[in-house]
CSV table of C-alpha atoms in Angstrom, one decimal:
chain,number,residue,atom,x,y,z
Z,206,MET,CA,-36.6,-17.9,22.6
Z,207,THR,CA,-35.0,-15.6,20.1
Z,208,PHE,CA,-32.7,-16.6,17.2
Z,209,LYS,CA,-29.8,-15.1,15.3
Z,210,ARG,CA,-30.1,-15.3,11.5
Z,211,VAL,CA,-26.8,-16.2,9.9
Z,212,THR,CA,-26.6,-15.2,6.3
Z,213,GLU,CA,-23.9,-14.8,3.7
Z,214,SER,CA,-23.8,-11.1,4.4
Z,215,ASN,CA,-22.9,-11.4,8.0
Z,216,MET,CA,-21.2,-14.8,8.0
Z,217,ASP,CA,-17.7,-13.4,8.4
Z,218,ASP,CA,-18.4,-11.2,11.4
Z,219,VAL,CA,-20.2,-14.0,13.3
Z,220,GLY,CA,-17.9,-16.5,15.1
Z,221,CYS,CA,-18.8,-19.7,16.9
Z,222,PHE,CA,-16.4,-21.1,19.4
Z,223,SER,CA,-15.7,-24.8,20.0
Z,224,SER,CA,-13.2,-26.9,21.8
Z,225,GLU,CA,-12.4,-28.3,18.3
Z,226,MET,CA,-11.4,-24.8,17.1
Z,227,GLY,CA,-8.0,-26.0,15.9
Z,228,ARG,CA,-9.5,-28.0,13.1
Z,229,THR,CA,-10.3,-25.1,10.9
Z,230,ARG,CA,-9.3,-23.6,7.6
Z,231,GLY,CA,-6.6,-21.0,7.5
Z,232,PHE,CA,-3.9,-19.0,5.7
Z,233,CYS,CA,-0.2,-18.5,6.2
Z,234,LEU,CA,2.2,-15.7,5.6
Z,235,VAL,CA,5.9,-16.0,4.8
Z,236,ALA,CA,8.2,-13.1,5.6
Z,237,PRO,CA,12.0,-12.7,5.8
Z,238,ASP,CA,13.0,-15.2,8.4
Z,239,PHE,CA,9.5,-16.1,9.3
Z,240,LEU,CA,6.4,-17.9,7.9
Z,241,ILE,CA,3.0,-17.1,9.3
Z,242,GLN,CA,-0.2,-19.3,9.2
Z,243,SER,CA,-3.6,-17.9,9.9
Z,244,LEU,CA,-6.9,-19.7,9.9
Z,245,ARG,CA,-9.3,-17.9,7.6
Z,246,ASP,CA,-13.1,-18.1,6.9
Z,247,ILE,CA,-14.2,-20.5,9.6
Z,248,SER,CA,-17.7,-19.1,10.1
Z,249,GLU,CA,-19.3,-21.2,7.4
Z,250,PHE,CA,-17.6,-24.3,8.7
Z,251,PHE,CA,-18.8,-23.9,12.2
Z,252,VAL,CA,-22.3,-22.6,11.5
Z,253,SER,CA,-23.2,-25.3,9.0
Z,254,ARG,CA,-21.4,-28.3,10.5
Z,255,ARG,CA,-19.7,-27.9,13.9
Z,256,LEU,CA,-22.5,-26.0,15.6
Z,257,GLY,CA,-25.1,-28.4,14.5
Z,258,ASP,CA,-23.1,-31.3,15.8
Z,259,LYS,CA,-22.5,-29.7,19.2
Z,260,MET,CA,-26.1,-28.8,19.6
Z,261,GLU,CA,-27.2,-32.3,18.8
Z,262,GLU,CA,-24.6,-33.9,21.1
Z,263,LYS,CA,-25.7,-31.8,24.1
Z,264,ASN,CA,-29.4,-32.3,23.4
Z,265,MET,CA,-30.0,-28.6,23.4
Z,266,GLN,CA,-33.7,-28.0,23.1
Z,267,CYS,CA,-33.8,-25.1,20.7
Z,268,ASP,CA,-35.7,-24.8,17.5
Z,269,SER,CA,-33.9,-24.3,14.2
Z,270,VAL,CA,-35.3,-23.3,10.9
Z,271,VAL,CA,-33.4,-24.2,7.7
Z,272,ASP,CA,-34.3,-23.2,4.2
Z,273,ASP,CA,-32.3,-22.4,1.1
Z,274,ASN,CA,-31.1,-19.0,2.5
Z,275,PHE,CA,-30.3,-19.3,6.2
Z,276,GLU,CA,-30.1,-21.3,9.3
Z,277,GLU,CA,-31.5,-20.1,12.7
Z,278,VAL,CA,-29.2,-20.8,15.7
Z,279,CYS,CA,-29.4,-20.2,19.4
Z,280,PRO,CA,-28.1,-16.7,20.4
Z,281,GLU,CA,-25.8,-18.1,23.1
Z,282,LYS,CA,-23.8,-19.9,20.4
Z,283,VAL,CA,-23.2,-16.8,18.3
Z,284,ILE,CA,-20.5,-14.2,18.9
Z,285,LYS,CA,-20.6,-10.8,17.0
Z,286,PHE,CA,-17.1,-9.5,16.3
Z,287,LYS,CA,-16.4,-5.8,16.0
Z,288,PRO,CA,-14.6,-5.2,13.8
Z,289,PRO,CA,-15.6,-8.2,11.7
Z,290,LEU,CA,-13.1,-11.1,11.6
Z,291,TYR,CA,-12.1,-10.6,8.0
Z,292,LYS,CA,-11.1,-7.0,8.8
Z,293,GLN,CA,-9.1,-8.2,11.8
Z,294,ARG,CA,-7.3,-10.7,9.6
Z,295,TYR,CA,-6.5,-8.1,7.0
Z,296,GLN,CA,-5.3,-5.7,9.7
Z,297,PHE,CA,-3.0,-8.4,11.1
Z,298,VAL,CA,-1.4,-8.8,7.7
Z,299,ARG,CA,-1.1,-5.0,7.2
Z,300,ASP,CA,0.6,-4.7,10.6
Z,301,LEU,CA,3.1,-7.3,9.5
Z,302,VAL,CA,3.8,-5.4,6.3
Z,303,GLY,CA,4.2,-2.2,8.2
Z,304,ARG,CA,6.7,-3.8,10.7
Z,305,HIS,CA,8.8,-5.9,8.3
Z,306,GLU,CA,8.4,-3.9,5.0
Z,307,PRO,CA,8.5,-6.8,2.5
Z,308,LYS,CA,9.2,-6.1,-1.1
Z,309,LYS,CA,7.6,-9.1,-2.7
Z,310,VAL,CA,4.1,-10.2,-1.4
Z,311,ALA,CA,1.8,-13.0,-2.8
Z,312,ASP,CA,-1.7,-14.0,-1.7
Z,313,LEU,CA,-2.6,-17.6,-2.6
Z,314,GLY,CA,-6.4,-17.9,-2.8
Z,315,CYS,CA,-6.8,-14.1,-3.3
Z,316,GLY,CA,-10.5,-14.4,-4.3
Z,317,ASP,CA,-11.9,-10.9,-4.8
Z,318,THR,CA,-8.4,-9.3,-4.4
Z,319,GLU,CA,-9.5,-7.2,-1.4
Z,320,LEU,CA,-6.4,-7.9,0.6
Z,321,LEU,CA,-4.2,-7.1,-2.5
Z,322,ARG,CA,-6.0,-3.8,-2.8
Z,323,LEU,CA,-5.2,-2.9,0.8
Z,324,LEU,CA,-1.5,-3.9,0.4
Z,325,LYS,CA,-0.8,-2.1,-2.8
Z,326,ILE,CA,-0.7,1.3,-1.1
Z,327,TYR,CA,2.4,0.3,0.9
Z,328,PRO,CA,5.5,2.0,-0.6
Z,329,CYS,CA,7.8,-0.9,0.4
Z,330,ILE,CA,6.0,-3.4,-1.8
Z,331,GLN,CA,7.4,-3.7,-5.4
Z,332,LEU,CA,5.8,-7.0,-6.5
Z,333,LEU,CA,2.3,-8.0,-5.5
Z,334,VAL,CA,0.9,-11.3,-6.8
Z,335,GLY,CA,-2.5,-13.0,-6.4
Z,336,VAL,CA,-3.2,-16.7,-7.2
Z,337,ASP,CA,-6.7,-18.2,-7.3
Z,338,ILE,CA,-8.4,-21.2,-8.8
Z,339,ASP,CA,-11.4,-19.1,-10.0
Z,340,GLU,CA,-10.3,-17.5,-13.3
Z,341,GLU,CA,-13.6,-15.7,-13.8
Z,342,LYS,CA,-13.3,-14.0,-10.4
Z,343,LEU,CA,-9.8,-12.9,-11.2
Z,344,GLN,CA,-10.8,-11.4,-14.5
Z,345,SER,CA,-13.8,-9.5,-13.0
Z,346,ASN,CA,-11.7,-8.1,-10.1
Z,347,GLY,CA,-8.5,-7.3,-11.8
Z,348,HIS,CA,-9.5,-3.7,-12.7
Z,349,HIS,CA,-9.7,-2.9,-9.0
Z,350,LEU,CA,-5.9,-3.2,-8.8
Z,351,SER,CA,-5.3,-0.6,-11.6
Z,352,PRO,CA,-3.6,2.7,-10.6
Z,353,PHE,CA,-5.9,5.6,-9.7
Z,354,LEU,CA,-5.5,9.0,-11.4
Z,355,GLY,CA,-3.8,10.3,-8.3
Z,356,GLU,CA,-1.1,7.7,-8.6
Z,357,PHE,CA,-0.2,9.2,-11.9
Z,358,VAL,CA,-0.3,12.7,-10.5
Z,359,LYS,CA,1.8,11.7,-7.5
Z,360,PRO,CA,3.8,8.6,-8.5
Z,361,ARG,CA,5.4,6.1,-6.1
Z,362,ASP,CA,9.0,6.3,-5.3
Z,363,LEU,CA,9.5,2.6,-6.1
Z,364,ASP,CA,8.2,0.4,-9.0
Z,365,LEU,CA,5.1,-1.7,-8.3
Z,366,THR,CA,3.9,-4.6,-10.5
Z,367,VAL,CA,0.7,-6.4,-9.7
Z,368,THR,CA,0.0,-9.8,-11.3
Z,369,LEU,CA,-3.0,-12.2,-10.9
Z,370,TYR,CA,-2.4,-15.8,-11.8
Z,371,HIS,CA,-5.0,-18.5,-12.4
Z,372,GLY,CA,-3.9,-21.7,-10.8
Z,373,SER,CA,-4.1,-24.0,-7.8
Z,374,VAL,CA,-2.1,-23.5,-4.6
Z,375,VAL,CA,-1.2,-27.1,-4.5
Z,376,GLU,CA,0.8,-26.7,-7.8
Z,377,ARG,CA,4.3,-25.3,-7.7
Z,378,ASP,CA,5.2,-22.3,-9.9
Z,379,SER,CA,8.8,-21.0,-9.9
Z,380,ARG,CA,7.6,-17.4,-10.3
Z,381,LEU,CA,6.7,-17.5,-6.6
Z,382,LEU,CA,10.2,-18.2,-5.5
Z,383,GLY,CA,12.0,-15.6,-3.4
Z,384,PHE,CA,8.9,-13.9,-2.0
Z,385,ASP,CA,9.2,-12.1,1.3
Z,386,LEU,CA,5.5,-12.5,2.4
Z,387,ILE,CA,3.0,-15.2,1.2
Z,388,THR,CA,-0.6,-15.9,2.2
Z,389,CYS,CA,-1.8,-19.4,1.5
Z,390,ILE,CA,-4.4,-22.0,2.6
Z,391,GLU,CA,-4.1,-24.9,5.1
Z,392,LEU,CA,-0.5,-25.7,6.0
Z,393,ALA,CA,-0.1,-28.3,8.7
Z,394,LEU,CA,2.6,-28.4,11.3
Z,395,GLN,CA,4.6,-31.0,9.5
Z,396,VAL,CA,5.2,-28.7,6.6
Z,397,ALA,CA,7.0,-26.3,9.0
Z,398,ASN,CA,9.2,-29.0,10.3
Z,399,ARG,CA,9.9,-30.2,6.7
Z,400,TYR,CA,11.2,-26.8,5.7
Z,401,ASN,CA,13.1,-26.1,9.0
Z,402,TYR,CA,10.7,-23.6,10.7
Z,403,SER,CA,9.6,-23.3,14.3
Z,404,VAL,CA,6.0,-22.2,15.1
Z,405,GLU,CA,4.3,-19.8,17.5
Z,406,PHE,CA,0.5,-19.7,17.7
Z,407,THR,CA,-1.6,-16.5,18.0
Z,408,GLY,CA,-4.8,-15.2,16.4
Z,409,VAL,CA,-7.6,-12.7,16.1
Z,410,GLY,CA,-11.2,-12.9,17.4
Z,411,LYS,CA,-10.8,-13.4,21.1
Z,412,PRO,CA,-13.2,-15.8,22.8
Z,413,PRO,CA,-15.7,-14.5,25.4
Z,414,ALA,CA,-15.0,-14.5,29.1
Z,415,GLY,CA,-14.9,-18.0,30.5
Z,416,ALA,CA,-14.2,-19.6,27.1
Z,417,GLU,CA,-10.5,-18.7,26.8
Z,418,HIS,CA,-9.6,-22.4,26.6
Z,419,VAL,CA,-11.0,-22.7,23.1
Z,420,GLY,CA,-8.6,-20.2,21.6
Z,421,PHE,CA,-9.0,-17.5,18.9
Z,422,CYS,CA,-11.8,-17.7,16.3
Z,423,THR,CA,-9.2,-17.2,13.6
Z,424,GLN,CA,-6.0,-19.0,14.6
Z,425,ILE,CA,-2.6,-17.8,13.4
Z,426,GLY,CA,0.7,-19.5,13.4
Z,427,VAL,CA,3.9,-17.5,13.1
Z,428,PHE,CA,6.6,-19.7,11.6
Z,429,TRP,CA,10.2,-18.6,12.2
Z,430,ARG,CA,12.9,-20.0,10.0
Z,431,ASN,CA,15.5,-21.9,12.0
Z,432,SER,CA,19.1,-20.7,11.5
Z,433,GLY,CA,21.6,-23.0,9.8
Z,434,GLY,CA,18.9,-25.2,8.3
Z,435,ALA,CA,19.1,-26.7,4.8
Z,436,PRO,CA,16.7,-25.2,2.2
Z,437,GLY,CA,13.5,-27.0,1.4
Z,438,PRO,CA,13.8,-30.1,-0.8
Z,439,CYS,CA,11.8,-28.7,-3.7
Z,440,VAL,CA,13.4,-25.3,-4.0
Z,441,SER,CA,16.2,-26.3,-6.5
Z,442,GLN,CA,13.8,-28.3,-8.6
Z,443,GLN,CA,11.3,-25.7,-9.6
Z,444,HIS,CA,13.2,-22.8,-11.2
Z,445,ASP,CA,11.7,-23.3,-14.6
Z,446,GLN,CA,8.2,-24.4,-13.7
Z,447,HIS,CA,5.6,-22.0,-15.0
Z,448,VAL,CA,2.3,-23.7,-14.2
Z,449,TYR,CA,0.0,-20.7,-13.5
Z,450,LYS,CA,-1.7,-18.7,-16.2
Z,451,ALA,CA,-1.3,-14.9,-16.0
Z,452,VAL,CA,-4.8,-13.3,-16.1
Z,453,TYR,CA,-4.0,-9.7,-15.3
Z,454,THR,CA,-0.9,-7.6,-14.8
Z,455,VAL,CA,-0.2,-3.9,-14.4
Z,456,SER,CA,2.8,-1.7,-13.6
Z,457,TYR,CA,2.4,1.4,-11.5
Z,458,PRO,CA,4.1,4.7,-12.4
Z,459,SER,CA,7.1,5.4,-10.2
Z,460,LEU,CA,10.0,7.8,-10.0
Z,461,GLN,CA,12.3,4.9,-11.0
Z,462,GLN,CA,10.9,5.2,-14.5
Z,463,GLU,CA,12.7,7.9,-16.4
Z,464,ARG,CA,9.7,9.3,-18.2
Z,465,VAL,CA,7.7,9.5,-15.0
Z,466,LEU,CA,10.7,11.1,-13.2
Z,467,LYS,CA,11.2,13.6,-15.9
Z,468,PHE,CA,7.5,14.6,-15.9
Z,469,GLU,CA,7.5,15.0,-12.2
Z,470,LEU,CA,10.7,17.0,-12.2
Z,471,VAL,CA,9.7,19.4,-15.0
Z,472,SER,CA,6.3,20.0,-13.4
Z,473,GLU,CA,7.8,20.8,-10.0
Z,474,VAL,CA,10.5,23.0,-11.5
Z,475,LEU,CA,8.1,25.0,-13.5
Z,476,LEU,CA,5.8,25.4,-10.6
Z,477,GLN,CA,8.5,26.5,-8.2
Z,478,VAL,CA,10.1,28.9,-10.7
Z,479,GLU,CA,6.8,30.5,-11.3
Z,480,ARG,CA,6.2,31.0,-7.6
Z,481,LEU,CA,9.6,32.5,-7.1
Z,482,ARG,CA,9.1,34.8,-10.1
Z,483,LEU,CA,5.8,36.1,-8.8
Z,484,TRP,CA,7.3,36.7,-5.4
Z,485,HIS,CA,10.2,38.6,-6.9
Z,486,LEU,CA,7.8,40.8,-8.8
Z,487,ARG,CA,5.9,41.5,-5.6
Z,488,THR,CA,9.2,42.4,-3.9
Z,489,LEU,CA,10.0,44.8,-6.7
Z,490,ARG,CA,6.6,46.5,-6.4
Z,491,GLU,CA,7.0,46.9,-2.6
Z,492,GLN,CA,10.5,48.4,-3.0
Z,493,LYS,CA,9.2,50.8,-5.7
Z,494,ARG,CA,6.4,52.1,-3.5
Z,495,GLY,CA,8.7,52.3,-0.5
Z,496,ALA,CA,6.2,50.3,1.6
Z,497,GLY,CA,8.7,49.4,4.3
Z,498,THR,CA,10.4,46.2,5.1
Z,499,VAL,CA,10.5,43.6,2.4
Z,500,PRO,CA,10.4,39.9,3.5
Z,501,LYS,CA,14.0,38.7,3.7
Z,502,GLU,CA,13.3,35.1,2.6
Z,503,PRO,CA,10.8,34.8,-0.2
Z,504,SER,CA,11.0,31.1,-0.2
Z,505,VAL,CA,8.9,30.8,2.9
Z,506,ALA,CA,6.1,33.2,1.9
Z,507,PRO,CA,2.9,31.3,2.7
Z,508,SER,CA,0.7,33.3,0.3
Z,509,LEU,CA,2.7,32.2,-2.8
Z,510,MET,CA,4.9,29.3,-1.7
Z,511,LEU,CA,2.1,27.2,-0.2
Z,512,ASP,CA,4.6,25.1,1.7
Z,513,LEU,CA,5.3,24.8,5.4
Z,514,PHE,CA,9.0,24.2,5.9
Z,515,THR,CA,10.7,22.6,8.9
Z,516,GLU,CA,13.7,24.5,10.4
Z,517,ALA,CA,16.1,22.1,8.6
Z,518,GLU,CA,14.4,22.7,5.3
Z,519,LYS,CA,14.5,26.5,5.8
Z,520,ALA,CA,18.2,26.3,6.6
Z,521,ARG,CA,18.9,24.2,3.5
Z,522,ILE,CA,17.0,26.7,1.3
Z,523,GLU,CA,18.6,29.8,2.8
Z,524,ASN,CA,22.1,28.3,2.3
Z,525,SER,CA,21.5,27.6,-1.4
Z,526,PRO,CA,22.2,30.2,-4.2
Z,527,LYS,CA,19.5,32.8,-4.4
Z,528,PRO,CA,17.4,33.7,-7.5
Z,529,PHE,CA,18.6,36.8,-9.4
Z,530,CYS,CA,17.8,39.0,-12.4
Z,531,GLU,CA,19.8,40.0,-15.4
Z,532,GLY,CA,17.9,42.6,-17.4
Z,533,SER,CA,14.5,41.3,-18.2
Z,534,ARG,CA,15.4,37.7,-17.4
Z,535,PHE,CA,14.8,35.9,-14.1
Z,536,PHE,CA,17.2,33.1,-13.0
Z,537,VAL,CA,16.7,30.3,-10.4
Z,538,PRO,CA,19.8,28.2,-9.7
Z,539,LEU,CA,19.4,24.5,-9.9
Z,540,GLN,CA,20.9,24.1,-6.5
Z,541,ARG,CA,18.2,26.4,-5.2
Z,542,LEU,CA,15.5,24.3,-6.7
Z,543,LEU,CA,16.9,21.1,-5.4
Z,544,ALA,CA,16.8,22.6,-1.9
Z,545,TYR,CA,13.0,22.7,-1.9
Z,546,PRO,CA,11.4,19.6,-0.3
Z,547,ARG,CA,9.3,18.5,-3.3
Z,548,LEU,CA,12.4,18.5,-5.5
Z,549,HIS,CA,14.8,17.4,-2.8
Z,550,ARG,CA,13.0,14.1,-2.4
Z,551,LEU,CA,13.5,13.2,-6.1
Z,552,PRO,CA,16.3,10.8,-6.9
Z,553,VAL,CA,18.4,13.3,-8.9
Z,554,ASP,CA,21.5,15.4,-8.4
Z,555,GLU,CA,22.3,18.6,-10.1
Z,556,GLU,CA,23.9,16.9,-13.1
Z,557,ARG,CA,21.0,14.6,-13.8
Z,558,MET,CA,18.5,17.3,-13.2
Z,559,ARG,CA,20.3,19.4,-15.9
Z,560,SER,CA,20.1,16.5,-18.3
Z,561,LEU,CA,16.4,15.8,-17.7
Z,562,LEU,CA,15.5,19.5,-18.0
Z,563,ALA,CA,17.6,20.3,-21.1
Z,564,ASP,CA,14.9,19.8,-23.7
Z,565,SER,CA,12.0,21.0,-21.6
Z,566,VAL,CA,13.0,24.3,-20.0
Z,567,CYS,CA,15.4,27.2,-20.9
Z,568,LEU,CA,18.6,27.0,-19.0
Z,569,SER,CA,21.3,29.6,-18.5
Z,570,SER,CA,24.4,29.6,-20.7
Z,571,ASP,CA,26.4,27.5,-18.2
Z,572,GLY,CA,23.4,25.3,-17.4
Z,573,SER,CA,23.4,26.2,-13.7
Z,574,ALA,CA,20.0,27.9,-13.5
Z,575,VAL,CA,16.6,27.9,-15.1
Z,576,LYS,CA,15.9,31.1,-17.1
Z,577,VAL,CA,12.5,32.7,-17.7
Z,578,ASP,CA,11.2,36.1,-18.6
Z,579,LEU,CA,10.7,38.3,-15.5
Z,580,ARG,CA,7.4,39.7,-16.8
Z,581,ASN,CA,4.7,38.1,-18.8
Z,582,THR,CA,1.8,39.7,-20.6
Z,583,TRP,CA,-0.7,38.0,-18.3
Z,584,ASP,CA,0.8,39.3,-15.1
Z,585,TRP,CA,-1.6,41.4,-13.0
Z,586,GLU,CA,-0.2,44.5,-11.3
Z,587,PRO,CA,-2.9,46.3,-9.3
Z,588,ASP,CA,-2.3,50.0,-8.7
Z,589,ASP,CA,-2.9,49.7,-5.0
Z,590,TYR,CA,-0.9,46.6,-4.4
């Protein structure tokens, strides 16, 4: 007889099914108009306790070897999940976030913060909170939630603040009021009734054929808030209760922050103006040599513009005021710049754009266009161009 070694490294992708599956640990999620509970990390529970009980009860004649590192169990009692259960649980939460787009999300019992790291990339989330009883683990994993360099280069559209609190999930802290989505440990059905929710059960980790009656390896309950119900009894009593200790907090750069918006705006304007200036010089050289037809719309030139525009974007650009020259000066109207996709997405109109650019770039006398020298000493003009 062969055996399956169950170790810490593979514990979470091994599942053991039992008719007593419902009595497992879990987590719950609260979203606008619903609360969801999922049963997390059951493998250790079943491998170390339930499976041993079941094997003994049925007088199964199989050898087991136990030492400080592992327990050998019969292969017919071990199910290998692909992807591992923890990944399926994380994906379940990510799917919920994608569908419902919550703004405020908390993970109670966040542990190594892996779920928070997966969720921070969602542009809808503006506040992400983790709570755990292990302060040392929070301190050692907080840096994983810091912004990457690319998140400064290409900032988010909306603010994001990430905070880790040291505390117990059984304690109430008013800073968790008003969240759209919450993960937490072990709610029972009576809690749903107490706070006026109805429940629907689902899960991840399907049982093998013939064992469907035992249910999912990770059970999930989706709790929907009943309409017309009174708020929970404790909500009005905890507005000033700050029980948790803040261990780590960080704010991400976003276009809602004026300094970030200004940096992004100035960078994009200078880049676009330089592209248009170089294209205009090329156009002049072509005209001077009489090389034939000059491209009618320089804004869509792939060699210099580096952008692929949709038909709607092309139409918006073509209908905006065109760049022009006056003597040795090259002008690009602000309305023209705002027509380009990378600038069009920014939360600015022409007036605010003018205000943010005023002390960083040279504007025309009426402030309607960016003004630069048509030619620079570093321009390269090949004789055979």
